[in-house]
Amino acid sequence: PFFVNRGGLPVDEPTWERMWRHVGRIHPEGDRVAQRIRGAADLPKIPIPSVPVFQPSTPIPERLEAVQRYIRELQYNHTGTQFFEIKKSRPLTGLMDLAKEMTKEALPIKCLEAVILGIYLTNNMTTLDRFPISFKTHFSGNYFRHIVLGVNFGGRYGALGISRREELMYKAPVFRTLSELIFDFEEAYRRCWHTLKKVKLGHCVSHDPHSVEQIEWKRSILDLDKLSREDFRKELERHARDMRLKIGKGTGPPSPTKDRKKDVSSPQRGQASPHRRNSRGDRRPSGEKKPADSKAMPDLNGYQIRV
């Protein structure tokens, strides 16, 4: 089995025990098979995928391709056993510790694990925005769920992830709008005879691996049965606009307005005060002194120089 002795790396005991219990349940001679494998000394070593390392000059699109190749090399987990327990309510720092464990054990993963791993491997790409995208589809009387990591670089959207289907994971960052990206996934599902029912969009994930905040997994929940095509597109673009606003307020450089209020508040008050007092002269004592215009002019010139 591909999960045994992967390059000789040790796997934590609880993970091993879960695997062997699963083998014992589904295989007619599961216990003996497990013991025979565990005691074998001549098993070939399975090559371990190397975690991608980038030069500072490596372009972001090339880094994303390398991250996706690494995720793909880990392979999709078809065993039916979840090797890594992921609780969405855990803080980001805990999930990043789990992602680090994934790189050490190099076991096959599923879509949610690929999202956490994608966040971990792109944390140093500070110009890249990352956000979760969840899909709910219907096929042959059953509902299916899938999740990928949406990315936005330079105003272009794409995705990282893993799936049984090639067209339902990696998307290069070439889509001009978020709606174009989601429509591409919808078309991919249609080719697999799945009908897209719901899309859940989260907000951008922090680049701080030690952050104690939780990932916002479902900021927008879009039910396609209740939305027209045009309304669906508008909701997607509204979410994209909200993400841009949040980034601008939370992680972007201080705005010029804030700088002016902080650095040159006195000249603004000095010039504006006479107008306010003139417009409310009946409310203020007539003997109130007004700042001289000669004093205001030098401050105004200084303000202009600083701007």
XYZ file of C-alpha atoms in Angstrom:
307
model
C 0.000 0.000 0.000
C 1.199 3.478 -0.847
C 0.736 4.767 2.699
C 3.161 2.308 4.284
C 6.771 3.292 4.976
C 6.529 6.332 2.734
C 10.186 7.175 2.418
C 10.785 5.854 5.912
C 9.098 8.824 7.553
C 7.415 8.077 10.874
C 3.670 8.588 11.124
C 2.008 9.375 14.458
C 0.524 6.357 16.198
C -3.141 7.486 16.084
C -2.945 7.837 12.300
C -1.446 4.362 11.895
C -4.050 2.839 14.194
C -6.880 4.371 12.179
C -5.443 2.894 8.986
C -5.026 -0.597 10.397
C -8.494 -0.634 11.949
C -9.914 0.331 8.576
C -7.968 -2.463 6.826
C -9.233 -4.925 9.432
C -12.841 -3.947 8.763
C -12.890 -4.069 4.967
C -10.421 -6.872 4.166
C -11.291 -10.564 4.774
C -7.876 -11.128 6.368
C -7.322 -7.554 7.391
C -5.489 -8.139 10.661
C -3.018 -10.619 9.177
C -2.451 -8.407 6.140
C -1.731 -5.458 8.393
C 0.708 -7.396 10.537
C 2.474 -8.826 7.492
C 2.931 -5.356 6.020
C 4.076 -3.836 9.290
C 6.694 -6.538 9.748
C 8.031 -6.484 6.185
C 11.593 -5.210 5.866
C 11.979 -5.384 2.084
C 9.221 -3.025 0.984
C 10.371 -0.534 -1.661
C 10.603 3.059 -0.521
C 8.000 5.316 -2.051
C 9.487 8.639 -3.204
C 8.463 11.598 -1.087
C 7.344 14.728 -2.953
C 9.622 17.666 -2.187
C 8.034 20.761 -0.695
C 8.536 23.531 -3.275
C 11.141 26.188 -2.477
C 11.128 29.443 -4.416
C 13.616 32.126 -5.280
C 12.500 35.689 -4.515
C 12.413 36.400 -8.247
C 10.101 33.473 -9.080
C 6.814 34.845 -10.487
C 3.645 34.094 -8.541
C 1.991 32.095 -11.379
C 5.011 29.776 -11.505
C 4.894 29.361 -7.731
C 1.219 28.416 -7.913
C 1.970 25.790 -10.548
C 4.699 24.329 -8.332
C 2.370 24.243 -5.309
C -0.284 22.494 -7.389
C 2.248 19.943 -8.660
C 3.224 19.172 -5.064
C -0.418 18.711 -4.030
C -0.998 16.466 -7.042
C 2.107 14.370 -6.263
C 0.706 13.575 -2.822
C -2.173 11.880 -4.690
C -5.861 11.773 -3.921
C -6.856 9.653 -0.942
C -9.082 6.847 -2.288
C -8.820 4.634 0.812
C -11.958 5.905 2.549
C -9.929 6.704 5.675
C -9.347 10.312 6.653
C -5.663 10.520 7.592
C -5.817 14.063 9.003
C -8.626 15.386 11.166
C -9.439 18.944 10.146
C -11.786 21.007 12.290
C -12.836 24.151 10.490
C -13.332 25.960 13.795
C -9.644 25.680 14.731
C -7.585 28.876 14.635
C -5.353 29.403 11.648
C -2.170 28.685 13.610
C -3.449 25.211 14.529
C -4.375 24.424 10.943
C -0.924 25.528 9.786
C 0.657 23.135 12.282
C -1.474 20.388 10.775
C -0.367 21.377 7.266
C 3.250 21.123 8.367
C 2.505 17.612 9.613
C 1.047 16.763 6.186
C 4.315 17.714 4.490
C 6.250 15.474 6.890
C 4.029 12.401 6.559
C 3.404 12.845 2.788
C 0.192 10.806 2.866
C -2.570 11.083 0.253
C -5.081 13.860 0.898
C -8.597 14.954 0.064
C -9.971 18.319 -1.009
C -10.243 19.990 2.428
C -6.714 18.918 3.335
C -5.505 20.311 0.001
C -7.050 23.694 0.856
C -5.240 23.835 4.207
C -2.012 22.740 2.544
C -2.470 25.345 -0.190
C -2.829 28.088 2.418
C 0.302 26.876 4.205
C 2.404 26.763 1.034
C 1.312 30.230 -0.154
C 1.647 32.118 3.138
C 4.807 33.861 1.960
C 3.096 35.104 -1.217
C 1.777 38.277 0.373
C 0.512 39.726 -2.921
C -1.740 36.699 -3.389
C -5.259 36.692 -1.937
C -6.615 33.290 -0.834
C -10.231 32.391 -0.004
C -12.181 29.094 0.225
C -14.788 28.146 -2.386
C -17.211 25.305 -1.583
C -19.519 23.551 -4.041
C -22.620 21.443 -3.502
C -23.783 19.422 -6.501
C -26.473 16.876 -7.327
C -26.053 13.709 -9.349
C -28.164 10.555 -9.639
C -30.234 11.322 -6.551
C -27.243 12.122 -4.321
C -25.553 15.334 -3.176
C -21.794 15.828 -3.319
C -19.539 18.453 -1.762
C -16.172 19.775 -2.854
C -13.881 22.622 -1.832
C -10.957 24.434 -3.461
C -8.767 27.370 -2.512
C -9.606 30.404 -4.617
C -6.708 32.743 -5.415
C -6.501 36.259 -6.785
C -3.289 37.726 -8.143
C -3.093 40.996 -10.020
C -6.866 41.084 -10.429
C -6.970 37.602 -12.013
C -8.702 34.665 -10.340
C -7.721 30.995 -10.150
C -7.821 28.013 -7.763
C -5.696 25.360 -6.050
C -6.907 21.975 -4.868
C -7.263 18.270 -5.486
C -10.082 16.151 -6.863
C -10.801 12.857 -8.565
C -11.500 14.945 -11.650
C -8.728 16.895 -13.319
C -11.023 19.792 -14.240
C -12.270 20.289 -10.669
C -9.046 21.341 -8.952
C -6.353 23.594 -10.408
C -7.292 26.728 -12.320
C -4.513 29.045 -13.475
C -5.042 32.691 -12.400
C -6.317 33.886 -15.782
C -9.987 34.636 -15.088
C -10.828 38.332 -15.150
C -13.672 38.091 -12.632
C -14.747 35.771 -9.835
C -17.935 34.935 -11.741
C -15.884 33.711 -14.727
C -13.986 31.346 -12.420
C -17.160 29.961 -10.810
C -18.882 29.563 -14.186
C -15.865 27.572 -15.385
C -16.262 25.205 -12.421
C -19.979 24.974 -13.149
C -19.279 23.978 -16.737
C -16.752 21.384 -15.539
C -19.400 19.899 -13.251
C -21.859 19.842 -16.141
C -19.422 17.764 -18.179
C -19.374 15.299 -15.260
C -23.210 15.201 -15.277
C -23.400 17.078 -11.983
C -25.789 19.977 -11.381
C -24.382 22.818 -9.283
C -26.771 23.632 -6.438
C -24.895 25.882 -3.985
C -21.695 27.874 -3.827
C -20.205 29.040 -0.532
C -17.530 31.729 -0.575
C -15.251 32.642 2.318
C -13.267 35.787 2.975
C -9.547 36.232 2.400
C -7.265 34.221 4.688
C -4.530 35.946 6.694
C -0.904 35.438 5.629
C 0.182 35.283 9.279
C 0.756 31.586 10.111
C 0.560 32.403 13.827
C -2.811 34.142 13.619
C -5.405 32.908 16.108
C -8.331 34.026 13.966
C -10.565 31.453 12.310
C -10.962 31.040 8.582
C -14.260 32.486 7.404
C -15.526 29.580 5.323
C -18.947 30.813 4.217
C -19.278 34.560 4.096
C -21.652 34.262 1.117
C -23.989 31.306 0.516
C -25.493 31.336 -2.967
C -28.402 28.993 -3.706
C -28.709 28.574 -7.461
C -32.290 27.320 -7.182
C -33.295 30.710 -5.769
C -31.181 32.980 -7.965
C -31.506 33.880 -11.601
C -28.388 33.673 -13.726
C -27.868 37.420 -13.630
C -28.496 37.628 -9.875
C -26.003 34.814 -9.336
C -23.373 36.738 -11.285
C -24.130 39.944 -9.370
C -23.794 38.178 -6.010
C -20.438 36.733 -7.040
C -19.147 40.158 -8.048
C -20.529 41.692 -4.863
C -18.541 39.162 -2.844
C -15.408 39.924 -4.868
C -15.947 43.634 -4.197
C -16.374 42.984 -0.463
C -13.089 41.073 -0.384
C -11.276 43.940 -2.096
C -12.703 46.407 0.414
C -11.695 44.229 3.358
C -8.173 43.888 2.006
C -7.943 47.638 1.477
C -9.051 48.353 5.032
C -7.248 45.569 6.848
C -3.963 44.787 5.154
C -3.237 47.556 2.690
C -1.039 50.613 3.296
C -2.548 53.500 5.296
C -4.753 55.686 3.156
C -3.730 59.289 2.391
C -6.812 60.513 4.253
C -5.632 58.903 7.471
C -2.153 60.332 7.003
C -3.471 63.841 6.531
C -5.665 63.633 9.616
C -2.773 62.345 11.669
C 0.033 64.575 10.422
C -1.547 67.894 9.456
C -4.651 68.190 11.558
C -3.762 71.639 12.892
C -3.692 73.437 9.527
C -7.036 71.893 8.612
C -8.679 73.024 11.827
C -7.013 76.402 11.633
C -8.469 77.161 8.241
C -11.821 75.503 8.674
C -12.682 77.009 12.047
C -13.490 80.533 10.780
C -16.022 79.157 8.284
C -17.767 77.061 10.905
C -17.963 79.971 13.319
C -19.224 82.361 10.651
C -22.039 80.019 9.681
C -23.177 79.747 13.324
C -22.496 83.266 14.454
C -25.786 83.576 16.293
C -24.809 80.656 18.512
C -21.348 81.957 19.491
C -20.378 85.002 21.540
C -19.726 87.959 19.250
C -16.453 88.690 20.993
C -14.900 85.320 20.066
C -11.513 85.775 18.459
C -10.891 84.569 14.936
C -7.516 83.165 13.847
C -5.607 85.578 11.658
C -5.395 84.761 7.960
C -1.672 85.507 8.002
C -1.109 82.649 10.406
C -3.140 80.216 8.374
C -1.282 80.759 5.098
C 2.136 79.381 6.161
C 0.443 76.265 7.548
C -1.444 75.747 4.319
C 1.771 75.960 2.308
C 3.394 73.428 4.609
C 0.421 71.151 4.109
C 0.778 71.347 0.374
C 4.505 70.548 0.569
C 3.868 67.458 2.712
C 1.211 66.128 0.345
